PDB file of C-alpha atoms and ligand atoms in Angstrom:
ATOM      1  CA  MET H   1      -3.269 -31.687 -17.719  1.00 68.00           C
ATOM      2  CA  ALA H   2      -0.300 -31.437 -14.939  1.00 76.00           C
ATOM      3  CA  ALA H   3      -1.314 -33.290 -11.993  1.00 82.00           C
ATOM      4  CA  ALA H   4      -3.804 -32.013  -9.129  1.00 87.00           C
ATOM      5  CA  LYS H   5      -0.598 -31.956  -6.301  1.00 96.00           C
ATOM      6  CA  VAL H   6      -1.872 -28.729  -4.465  1.00 98.00           C
ATOM      7  CA  PHE H   7      -5.212 -29.421  -5.027  1.00 98.00           C
ATOM      8  CA  ASP H   8      -5.443 -33.052  -3.371  1.00 98.00           C
ATOM      9  CA  ALA H   9      -2.757 -31.292  -0.808  1.00 98.00           C
ATOM     10  CA  ILE H  10      -5.645 -29.006  -0.034  1.00 98.00           C
ATOM     11  CA  LEU H  11      -8.881 -31.293   0.288  1.00 98.00           C
ATOM     12  CA  ALA H  12      -6.118 -33.409   1.912  1.00 98.00           C
ATOM     13  CA  ALA H  13      -6.212 -30.912   4.942  1.00 97.00           C
ATOM     14  CA  LYS H  14      -9.752 -30.555   4.700  1.00 97.00           C
ATOM     15  CA  SER H  15     -10.408 -34.179   5.064  1.00 96.00           C
ATOM     16  CA  ALA H  16      -8.055 -33.466   8.449  1.00 96.00           C
ATOM     17  CA  GLY H  17      -9.350 -31.138   9.657  1.00 95.00           C
ATOM     18  CA  ARG H  18      -5.751 -29.563   8.973  1.00 97.00           C
ATOM     19  CA  LYS H  19      -6.540 -25.366   8.560  1.00 98.00           C
ATOM     20  CA  LEU H  20      -3.496 -24.002   6.050  1.00 98.00           C
ATOM     21  CA  TYR H  21      -1.891 -20.446   5.533  1.00 98.00           C
ATOM     22  CA  TRP H  22      -0.645 -18.901   2.686  1.00 98.00           C
ATOM     23  CA  VAL H  23       1.476 -15.825   2.038  1.00 98.00           C
ATOM     24  CA  LEU H  24       1.240 -13.497  -0.598  1.00 97.00           C
ATOM     25  CA  LEU H  25       4.354 -11.920  -2.580  1.00 96.00           C
ATOM     26  CA  ASP H  26       3.788  -9.492  -4.843  1.00 93.00           C
ATOM     27  CA  PRO H  27       6.446  -8.484  -7.192  1.00 92.00           C
ATOM     28  CA  ASP H  28       5.582  -5.617  -7.550  1.00 89.00           C
ATOM     29  CA  ASP H  29       7.109  -4.973  -4.110  1.00 91.00           C
ATOM     30  CA  PHE H  30      10.759  -6.919  -3.608  1.00 92.00           C
ATOM     31  CA  SER H  31      12.995  -8.015  -6.031  1.00 94.00           C
ATOM     32  CA  PRO H  32      13.267 -11.319  -7.302  1.00 95.00           C
ATOM     33  CA  GLU H  33      15.963 -12.469  -4.740  1.00 97.00           C
ATOM     34  CA  LYS H  34      14.789 -10.386  -1.639  1.00 96.00           C
ATOM     35  CA  GLY H  35      11.273 -12.168  -2.844  1.00 96.00           C
ATOM     36  CA  ALA H  36      13.449 -15.755  -2.250  1.00 98.00           C
ATOM     37  CA  GLU H  37      14.304 -14.322   1.118  1.00 98.00           C
ATOM     38  CA  ILE H  38      11.111 -14.004   2.549  1.00 97.00           C
ATOM     39  CA  ALA H  39       9.765 -16.870   1.170  1.00 98.00           C
ATOM     40  CA  ALA H  40      12.047 -19.342   2.851  1.00 98.00           C
ATOM     41  CA  GLN H  41      11.086 -17.300   6.343  1.00 97.00           C
ATOM     42  CA  SER H  42       8.141 -17.311   5.523  1.00 97.00           C
ATOM     43  CA  GLN H  43       8.313 -21.702   4.944  1.00 98.00           C
ATOM     44  CA  ALA H  44       9.954 -21.427   8.197  1.00 97.00           C
ATOM     45  CA  ALA H  45       7.519 -18.945  10.340  1.00 97.00           C
ATOM     46  CA  GLY H  46       5.178 -22.170   8.538  1.00 97.00           C
ATOM     47  CA  ALA H  47       3.544 -21.334   6.357  1.00 98.00           C
ATOM     48  CA  ASP H  48       2.029 -23.900   3.631  1.00 98.00           C
ATOM     49  CA  GLY H  49       2.291 -21.773   0.008  1.00 98.00           C
ATOM     50  CA  VAL H  50       3.035 -19.298  -1.140  1.00 98.00           C
ATOM     51  CA  LEU H  51       1.246 -17.171  -3.519  1.00 98.00           C
ATOM     52  CA  VAL H  52       2.495 -14.572  -6.502  1.00 97.00           C
ATOM     53  CA  GLY H  53       0.809 -11.889  -7.789  1.00 94.00           C
ATOM     54  CA  GLY H  54      -0.977  -9.082  -7.732  1.00 85.00           C
ATOM     55  CA  SER H  55      -4.080  -6.985  -8.905  1.00 78.00           C
ATOM     56  CA  LEU H  56      -1.282  -3.581 -10.545  1.00 72.00           C
ATOM     57  CA  LEU H  57       2.434  -5.273 -11.669  1.00 68.00           C
ATOM     58  CA  TYR H  58       4.395  -3.051 -12.966  1.00 69.00           C
ATOM     59  CA  ALA H  59       7.235  -5.024 -12.256  1.00 65.00           C
ATOM     60  CA  SER H  60       8.131  -7.059 -16.198  1.00 68.00           C
ATOM     61  CA  GLN H  61      10.188 -10.526 -14.638  1.00 84.00           C
ATOM     62  CA  VAL H  62       6.964 -12.286 -13.156  1.00 92.00           C
ATOM     63  CA  GLU H  63       8.685 -15.948 -13.693  1.00 95.00           C
ATOM     64  CA  THR H  64      12.411 -14.274 -12.736  1.00 95.00           C
ATOM     65  CA  PHE H  65       9.872 -13.434  -9.587  1.00 96.00           C
ATOM     66  CA  VAL H  66       8.842 -17.012  -9.423  1.00 97.00           C
ATOM     67  CA  ALA H  67      12.338 -18.939 -10.635  1.00 97.00           C
ATOM     68  CA  SER H  68      13.401 -17.569  -7.440  1.00 98.00           C
ATOM     69  CA  VAL H  69      11.043 -17.833  -4.946  1.00 98.00           C
ATOM     70  CA  LYS H  70      11.141 -21.614  -6.395  1.00 98.00           C
ATOM     71  CA  LYS H  71      14.625 -22.214  -5.698  1.00 98.00           C
ATOM     72  CA  ALA H  72      14.321 -21.069  -2.074  1.00 98.00           C
ATOM     73  CA  VAL H  73      11.215 -22.560  -0.838  1.00 98.00           C
ATOM     74  CA  THR H  74       9.637 -26.691  -0.558  1.00 98.00           C
ATOM     75  CA  ILE H  75       6.280 -25.490  -0.539  1.00 98.00           C
ATOM     76  CA  PRO H  76       3.940 -25.675  -3.179  1.00 98.00           C
ATOM     77  CA  VAL H  77       4.401 -21.784  -5.202  1.00 98.00           C
ATOM     78  CA  ILE H  78       1.053 -21.121  -6.436  1.00 98.00           C
ATOM     79  CA  LEU H  79      -0.175 -18.487  -9.339  1.00 98.00           C
ATOM     80  CA  PHE H  80      -2.825 -15.776  -7.916  1.00 97.00           C
ATOM     81  CA  PRO H  81      -2.270 -13.389 -10.993  1.00 95.00           C
ATOM     82  CA  GLY H  82      -4.210 -10.473 -11.297  1.00 92.00           C
ATOM     83  CA  ASP H  83      -4.102 -10.947 -15.792  1.00 92.00           C
ATOM     84  CA  ALA H  84      -2.888 -13.366 -18.102  1.00 93.00           C
ATOM     85  CA  THR H  85      -0.308 -11.423 -18.056  1.00 91.00           C
ATOM     86  CA  GLN H  86       1.510 -13.159 -14.483  1.00 93.00           C
ATOM     87  CA  VAL H  87       1.071 -16.660 -15.779  1.00 95.00           C
ATOM     88  CA  ALA H  88       4.866 -18.127 -15.162  1.00 96.00           C
ATOM     89  CA  PRO H  89       5.858 -21.096 -16.316  1.00 96.00           C
ATOM     90  CA  SER H  90       8.095 -21.824 -12.751  1.00 97.00           C
ATOM     91  CA  ALA H  91       5.003 -22.410 -10.421  1.00 98.00           C
ATOM     92  CA  ASP H  92       3.434 -25.565  -8.943  1.00 98.00           C
ATOM     93  CA  ALA H  93       0.161 -24.283  -9.556  1.00 98.00           C
ATOM     94  CA  ILE H  94      -2.597 -20.877 -10.628  1.00 98.00           C
ATOM     95  CA  LEU H  95      -5.417 -20.043  -8.975  1.00 98.00           C
ATOM     96  CA  PHE H  96      -8.074 -19.998 -12.192  1.00 98.00           C
ATOM     97  CA  LEU H  97      -9.701 -16.910 -10.854  1.00 97.00           C
ATOM     98  CA  SER H  98     -12.861 -16.480 -12.672  1.00 97.00           C
ATOM     99  CA  LEU H  99     -13.732 -13.287  -9.900  1.00 97.00           C
ATOM    100  CA  VAL H 100     -17.602 -13.940  -9.786  1.00 98.00           C
ATOM    101  CA  SER H 101     -18.483 -11.219  -7.049  1.00 98.00           C
ATOM    102  CA  GLY H 102     -18.316  -9.144 -10.506  1.00 97.00           C
ATOM    103  CA  ARG H 103     -19.777  -8.594 -14.053  1.00 97.00           C
ATOM    104  CA  ASN H 104     -16.882  -7.704 -16.025  1.00 97.00           C
ATOM    105  CA  PRO H 105     -16.532 -10.938 -18.640  1.00 97.00           C
ATOM    106  CA  ASP H 106     -12.129  -9.856 -18.873  1.00 96.00           C
ATOM    107  CA  PHE H 107     -12.278 -11.130 -15.739  1.00 96.00           C
ATOM    108  CA  LEU H 108     -14.769 -13.910 -15.502  1.00 97.00           C
ATOM    109  CA  ILE H 109     -13.436 -15.591 -18.807  1.00 97.00           C
ATOM    110  CA  GLY H 110     -11.710 -12.915 -21.350  1.00 97.00           C
ATOM    111  CA  GLU H 111      -8.295 -13.196 -18.972  1.00 96.00           C
ATOM    112  CA  HIS H 112      -8.748 -16.672 -19.007  1.00 97.00           C
ATOM    113  CA  VAL H 113      -9.341 -17.595 -22.649  1.00 98.00           C
ATOM    114  CA  LYS H 114      -5.696 -16.110 -23.023  1.00 97.00           C
ATOM    115  CA  GLY H 115      -3.878 -17.043 -20.006  1.00 97.00           C
ATOM    116  CA  ALA H 116      -5.529 -20.570 -20.350  1.00 98.00           C
ATOM    117  CA  PRO H 117      -3.234 -21.723 -23.509  1.00 98.00           C
ATOM    118  CA  LEU H 118       0.111 -20.859 -21.343  1.00 97.00           C
ATOM    119  CA  ILE H 119      -1.427 -22.660 -18.550  1.00 98.00           C
ATOM    120  CA  ARG H 120      -1.515 -26.101 -20.765  1.00 98.00           C
ATOM    121  CA  GLU H 121       2.388 -24.922 -22.481  1.00 98.00           C
ATOM    122  CA  TYR H 122       3.844 -24.634 -19.156  1.00 97.00           C
ATOM    123  CA  GLN H 123       1.625 -27.733 -17.372  1.00 97.00           C
ATOM    124  CA  ILE H 124       1.080 -25.229 -14.229  1.00 98.00           C
ATOM    125  CA  GLU H 125      -1.813 -26.758 -12.362  1.00 98.00           C
ATOM    126  CA  PRO H 126      -4.849 -25.059 -12.675  1.00 98.00           C
ATOM    127  CA  VAL H 127      -7.215 -24.485  -9.447  1.00 98.00           C
ATOM    128  CA  SER H 128     -10.096 -23.289 -10.579  1.00 98.00           C
ATOM    129  CA  THR H 129     -11.358 -20.759  -7.500  1.00 98.00           C
ATOM    130  CA  ALA H 130     -14.767 -18.648  -7.395  1.00 98.00           C
ATOM    131  CA  TYR H 131     -12.780 -14.773  -6.337  1.00 98.00           C
ATOM    132  CA  MET H 132     -15.538 -12.979  -4.644  1.00 98.00           C
ATOM    133  CA  LEU H 133     -14.297  -9.472  -3.515  1.00 97.00           C
ATOM    134  CA  VAL H 134     -16.469  -7.924  -0.984  1.00 98.00           C
ATOM    135  CA  GLU H 135     -16.453  -4.371   0.582  1.00 96.00           C
ATOM    136  CA  CYS H 136     -13.779  -3.929   2.890  1.00 91.00           C
ATOM    137  CA  GLY H 137     -13.724  -0.233   3.710  1.00 87.00           C
ATOM    138  CA  ILE H 138     -10.938   1.270   1.632  1.00 88.00           C
ATOM    139  CA  THR H 139     -11.663   1.006  -1.878  1.00 91.00           C
ATOM    140  CA  THR H 140      -8.134  -1.717  -2.708  1.00 90.00           C
ATOM    141  CA  SER H 141      -6.443  -2.277  -6.128  1.00 88.00           C
ATOM    142  CA  VAL H 142      -8.469  -5.295  -6.987  1.00 90.00           C
ATOM    143  CA  GLU H 143     -11.507  -3.308  -7.335  1.00 93.00           C
ATOM    144  CA  PHE H 144     -10.129  -0.712  -9.084  1.00 92.00           C
ATOM    145  CA  MET H 145      -8.217  -1.938 -11.365  1.00 90.00           C
ATOM    146  CA  SER H 146     -11.241  -4.857 -12.707  1.00 93.00           C
ATOM    147  CA  GLY H 147     -13.634  -1.907 -12.776  1.00 94.00           C
ATOM    148  CA  THR H 148     -15.515  -4.625 -10.520  1.00 95.00           C
ATOM    149  CA  ARG H 149     -17.560  -3.376  -7.577  1.00 95.00           C
ATOM    150  CA  PRO H 150     -17.404  -5.656  -4.310  1.00 97.00           C
ATOM    151  CA  LEU H 151     -20.319  -7.449  -2.522  1.00 98.00           C
ATOM    152  CA  PRO H 152     -22.012  -5.352   0.409  1.00 97.00           C
ATOM    153  CA  ARG H 153     -20.053  -6.800   3.171  1.00 96.00           C
ATOM    154  CA  THR H 154     -23.546  -6.303   5.345  1.00 97.00           C
ATOM    155  CA  LYS H 155     -25.543  -9.324   2.799  1.00 98.00           C
ATOM    156  CA  PRO H 156     -24.005 -12.163   3.966  1.00 98.00           C
ATOM    157  CA  MET H 157     -26.720 -13.803   1.972  1.00 98.00           C
ATOM    158  CA  ILE H 158     -25.707 -12.509  -1.844  1.00 98.00           C
ATOM    159  CA  ALA H 159     -21.841 -14.126  -0.925  1.00 98.00           C
ATOM    160  CA  ALA H 160     -23.320 -17.406  -0.327  1.00 98.00           C
ATOM    161  CA  MET H 161     -25.687 -17.339  -3.326  1.00 98.00           C
ATOM    162  CA  HIS H 162     -22.461 -16.411  -5.736  1.00 98.00           C
ATOM    163  CA  ALA H 163     -20.321 -18.870  -3.916  1.00 98.00           C
ATOM    164  CA  LEU H 164     -23.310 -21.670  -4.752  1.00 98.00           C
ATOM    165  CA  ALA H 165     -23.315 -20.704  -8.043  1.00 98.00           C
ATOM    166  CA  ALA H 166     -19.842 -21.056  -8.675  1.00 98.00           C
ATOM    167  CA  GLN H 167     -20.303 -24.719  -6.632  1.00 98.00           C
ATOM    168  CA  TYR H 168     -22.820 -26.122  -9.085  1.00 98.00           C
ATOM    169  CA  MET H 169     -19.847 -24.442 -11.651  1.00 98.00           C
ATOM    170  CA  GLY H 170     -17.848 -26.380 -10.615  1.00 98.00           C
ATOM    171  CA  MET H 171     -15.611 -24.308  -9.369  1.00 98.00           C
ATOM    172  CA  LYS H 172     -13.080 -25.995  -6.585  1.00 98.00           C
ATOM    173  CA  LEU H 173     -12.422 -23.035  -3.962  1.00 98.00           C
ATOM    174  CA  VAL H 174     -14.540 -19.607  -2.998  1.00 98.00           C
ATOM    175  CA  TYR H 175     -12.158 -17.060  -1.994  1.00 98.00           C
ATOM    176  CA  LEU H 176     -13.401 -14.390   0.069  1.00 98.00           C
ATOM    177  CA  GLU H 177     -10.851 -11.539  -0.398  1.00 97.00           C
ATOM    178  CA  GLY H 178     -11.151  -8.716   1.520  1.00 96.00           C
ATOM    179  CA  GLY H 179      -8.288  -6.880  -0.814  1.00 92.00           C
ATOM    180  CA  SER H 180      -4.881  -5.824   0.053  1.00 90.00           C
ATOM    181  CA  GLY H 181      -4.447  -4.139   3.180  1.00 89.00           C
ATOM    182  CA  ALA H 182      -8.478  -4.078   3.438  1.00 92.00           C
ATOM    183  CA  SER H 183      -9.151  -1.991   6.923  1.00 92.00           C
ATOM    184  CA  GLU H 184     -12.092  -4.932   8.247  1.00 94.00           C
ATOM    185  CA  PRO H 185     -11.709  -8.497   6.903  1.00 97.00           C
ATOM    186  CA  VAL H 186     -14.539 -10.665   5.829  1.00 98.00           C
ATOM    187  CA  PRO H 187     -17.073 -10.504   7.629  1.00 98.00           C
ATOM    188  CA  ASN H 188     -17.207 -14.043  10.073  1.00 98.00           C
ATOM    189  CA  GLU H 189     -21.349 -14.135   9.098  1.00 98.00           C
ATOM    190  CA  MET H 190     -20.322 -14.223   5.708  1.00 98.00           C
ATOM    191  CA  ILE H 191     -17.883 -16.638   5.810  1.00 98.00           C
ATOM    192  CA  THR H 192     -19.898 -18.881   7.967  1.00 98.00           C
ATOM    193  CA  ALA H 193     -22.810 -18.262   4.673  1.00 98.00           C
ATOM    194  CA  VAL H 194     -20.824 -19.305   2.046  1.00 98.00           C
ATOM    195  CA  ARG H 195     -19.816 -22.059   4.391  1.00 98.00           C
ATOM    196  CA  LYS H 196     -23.309 -24.004   4.963  1.00 98.00           C
ATOM    197  CA  VAL H 197     -23.597 -23.863   1.561  1.00 98.00           C
ATOM    198  CA  VAL H 198     -20.914 -25.055  -0.222  1.00 98.00           C
ATOM    199  CA  ASP H 199     -18.716 -28.124   0.644  1.00 97.00           C
ATOM    200  CA  ILE H 200     -15.173 -27.023  -0.671  1.00 98.00           C
ATOM    201  CA  PRO H 201     -12.083 -25.027   0.384  1.00 98.00           C
ATOM    202  CA  ILE H 202     -12.873 -21.679   0.895  1.00 98.00           C
ATOM    203  CA  ILE H 203      -9.758 -18.913   1.019  1.00 98.00           C
ATOM    204  CA  CYS H 204      -9.713 -15.877   3.394  1.00 98.00           C
ATOM    205  CA  GLY H 205      -7.481 -13.173   3.295  1.00 98.00           C
ATOM    206  CA  GLY H 206      -7.478  -9.339   3.374  1.00 96.00           C
ATOM    207  CA  GLY H 207      -6.842  -6.861   6.551  1.00 96.00           C
ATOM    208  CA  ILE H 208      -5.656  -9.882   8.694  1.00 97.00           C
ATOM    209  CA  ARG H 209      -3.287  -8.733  10.494  1.00 97.00           C
ATOM    210  CA  ASP H 210      -3.562 -11.535  13.611  1.00 97.00           C
ATOM    211  CA  ALA H 211      -3.491 -14.513  14.843  1.00 98.00           C
ATOM    212  CA  GLU H 212      -6.491 -13.428  16.279  1.00 98.00           C
ATOM    213  CA  THR H 213      -8.374 -12.226  13.547  1.00 98.00           C
ATOM    214  CA  ALA H 214      -7.311 -15.506  11.102  1.00 98.00           C
ATOM    215  CA  ILE H 215      -8.552 -18.028  14.091  1.00 98.00           C
ATOM    216  CA  GLU H 216     -12.060 -16.542  14.193  1.00 98.00           C
ATOM    217  CA  LYS H 217     -12.082 -16.468   9.804  1.00 98.00           C
ATOM    218  CA  VAL H 218     -11.598 -20.569  10.616  1.00 98.00           C
ATOM    219  CA  LYS H 219     -14.092 -20.799  13.187  1.00 98.00           C
ATOM    220  CA  ALA H 220     -16.362 -19.254  10.828  1.00 98.00           C
ATOM    221  CA  GLY H 221     -16.149 -21.138   8.306  1.00 98.00           C
ATOM    222  CA  ALA H 222     -12.467 -19.934   6.284  1.00 98.00           C
ATOM    223  CA  ASP H 223      -9.538 -23.643   4.932  1.00 98.00           C
ATOM    224  CA  ILE H 224      -7.050 -21.701   4.139  1.00 98.00           C
ATOM    225  CA  ILE H 225      -6.241 -17.874   5.658  1.00 98.00           C
ATOM    226  CA  VAL H 226      -3.768 -15.404   3.541  1.00 98.00           C
ATOM    227  CA  THR H 227      -2.322 -12.606   4.426  1.00 98.00           C
ATOM    228  CA  GLY H 228       0.517  -9.825   2.246  1.00 97.00           C
ATOM    229  CA  ASN H 229       1.150  -6.815   3.704  1.00 94.00           C
ATOM    230  CA  LEU H 230       2.579  -7.830   7.194  1.00 93.00           C
ATOM    231  CA  LEU H 231       5.618  -8.744   5.147  1.00 90.00           C
ATOM    232  CA  ARG H 232       5.958  -5.288   5.074  1.00 90.00           C
ATOM    233  CA  LYS H 233       5.736  -4.725   8.682  1.00 92.00           C
ATOM    234  CA  ALA H 234       8.496  -4.630  11.129  1.00 92.00           C
ATOM    235  CA  ASP H 235       7.174  -7.474  13.618  1.00 95.00           C
ATOM    236  CA  GLY H 236       5.769  -9.025  10.254  1.00 95.00           C
ATOM    237  CA  LEU H 237       7.543 -11.934  10.299  1.00 96.00           C
ATOM    238  CA  GLU H 238       7.153 -12.369  14.380  1.00 97.00           C
ATOM    239  CA  VAL H 239       3.459 -12.621  13.529  1.00 98.00           C
ATOM    240  CA  MET H 240       3.168 -14.418  11.155  1.00 98.00           C
ATOM    241  CA  LYS H 241       4.511 -17.341  13.194  1.00 97.00           C
ATOM    242  CA  SER H 242       2.359 -16.666  15.303  1.00 98.00           C
ATOM    243  CA  ILE H 243      -1.047 -17.018  12.889  1.00 98.00           C
ATOM    244  CA  ALA H 244       0.695 -20.276  12.015  1.00 98.00           C
ATOM    245  CA  LYS H 245       1.142 -21.594  14.726  1.00 98.00           C
ATOM    246  CA  ALA H 246      -2.305 -20.771  15.573  1.00 98.00           C
ATOM    247  CA  LEU H 247      -3.964 -22.336  12.818  1.00 97.00           C
ATOM    248  CA  ASN H 248      -1.465 -25.999  12.913  1.00 93.00           C
ATOM    249  CA  THR H 249      -2.597 -26.509  16.113  1.00 93.00           C
ATOM    250  CA  PHE H 250      -6.781 -24.926  15.037  1.00 93.00           C
ATOM    251  CA  GLN H 251      -9.164 -27.855  16.159  1.00 86.00           C
ATOM    252  CA  GLN H 252     -12.850 -27.305  15.558  1.00 82.00           C
TER     253      GLN H 252
HETATM  254  C1  1GP R 301      -5.046 -11.537   0.227  1.00 70.01           C
HETATM  255  O1  1GP R 301      -5.409  -9.862  -0.706  1.00 70.01           O
HETATM  256  C2  1GP R 301      -5.057 -10.606  -0.068  1.00 70.01           C
HETATM  257  O2  1GP R 301      -6.123 -12.344   0.044  1.00 70.01           O
HETATM  258  C3  1GP R 301      -3.892 -10.072   1.353  1.00 70.01           C
HETATM  259  O3  1GP R 301      -4.129  -8.933   2.303  1.00 70.01           O
HETATM  260  O4  1GP R 301      -2.132  -7.470   2.402  1.00 70.01           O
HETATM  261  O5  1GP R 301      -4.472  -7.511   3.569  1.00 70.01           O
HETATM  262  O6  1GP R 301      -2.481  -9.209   3.940  1.00 70.01           O
HETATM  263  P1  1GP R 301      -3.513  -8.210   2.725  1.00 70.01           P
END
């Protein structure tokens, strides 16, 4: 199996108390050339990693996109796949997502069986991740495409017990996902409830649009913050810089 470089770096950051910032690029939104340009800008703005993927993905050439991004950055390029068709050989790692908030077997194990031989062949580092979709004000693409219901946002203990079960199953990361374009990010109380019961790193994304919100999420217990949509905003790069700076200098 591929060396656990990306996961080891996440663990090293966590034990040093350093928070990470990842930027999500959806190949449906940008050409491979534009994706590379944005990835380079994101790295210059202070991002620690680039996620590539989407829950719909009609762009046919995921590998072309990933290879182009990979050439433009030195930070890790990590797949964030909506399904098994998004396994691309040039990536450094893949979040091997199990949608544990839902009860759709395709997204708990089905797509994984299809993707696993490709991951092995391409020698991509798999990082098993408990992916938890949280109700956040809109019907997100993940909710619709996976045919699963998000966790209720006012029930932090339900989220905590899903995360705990996932940790007991051996998953290495928890991803609390509001969904791209969420009108409300994942609630702080929910992140704190999850943090209380699991030791594994917590990723939080969806609807985070400024440094203040990013800091609230890490204070609540998140280790890695993800933003996507900001890239498409006129002042997005400036906001991303302020998020990266706030996270880099954050002290608990
Ligand atoms: C990554 O889905 C998020 O977890 C990205 O969400 O596009 O709302 O930043 P935004």
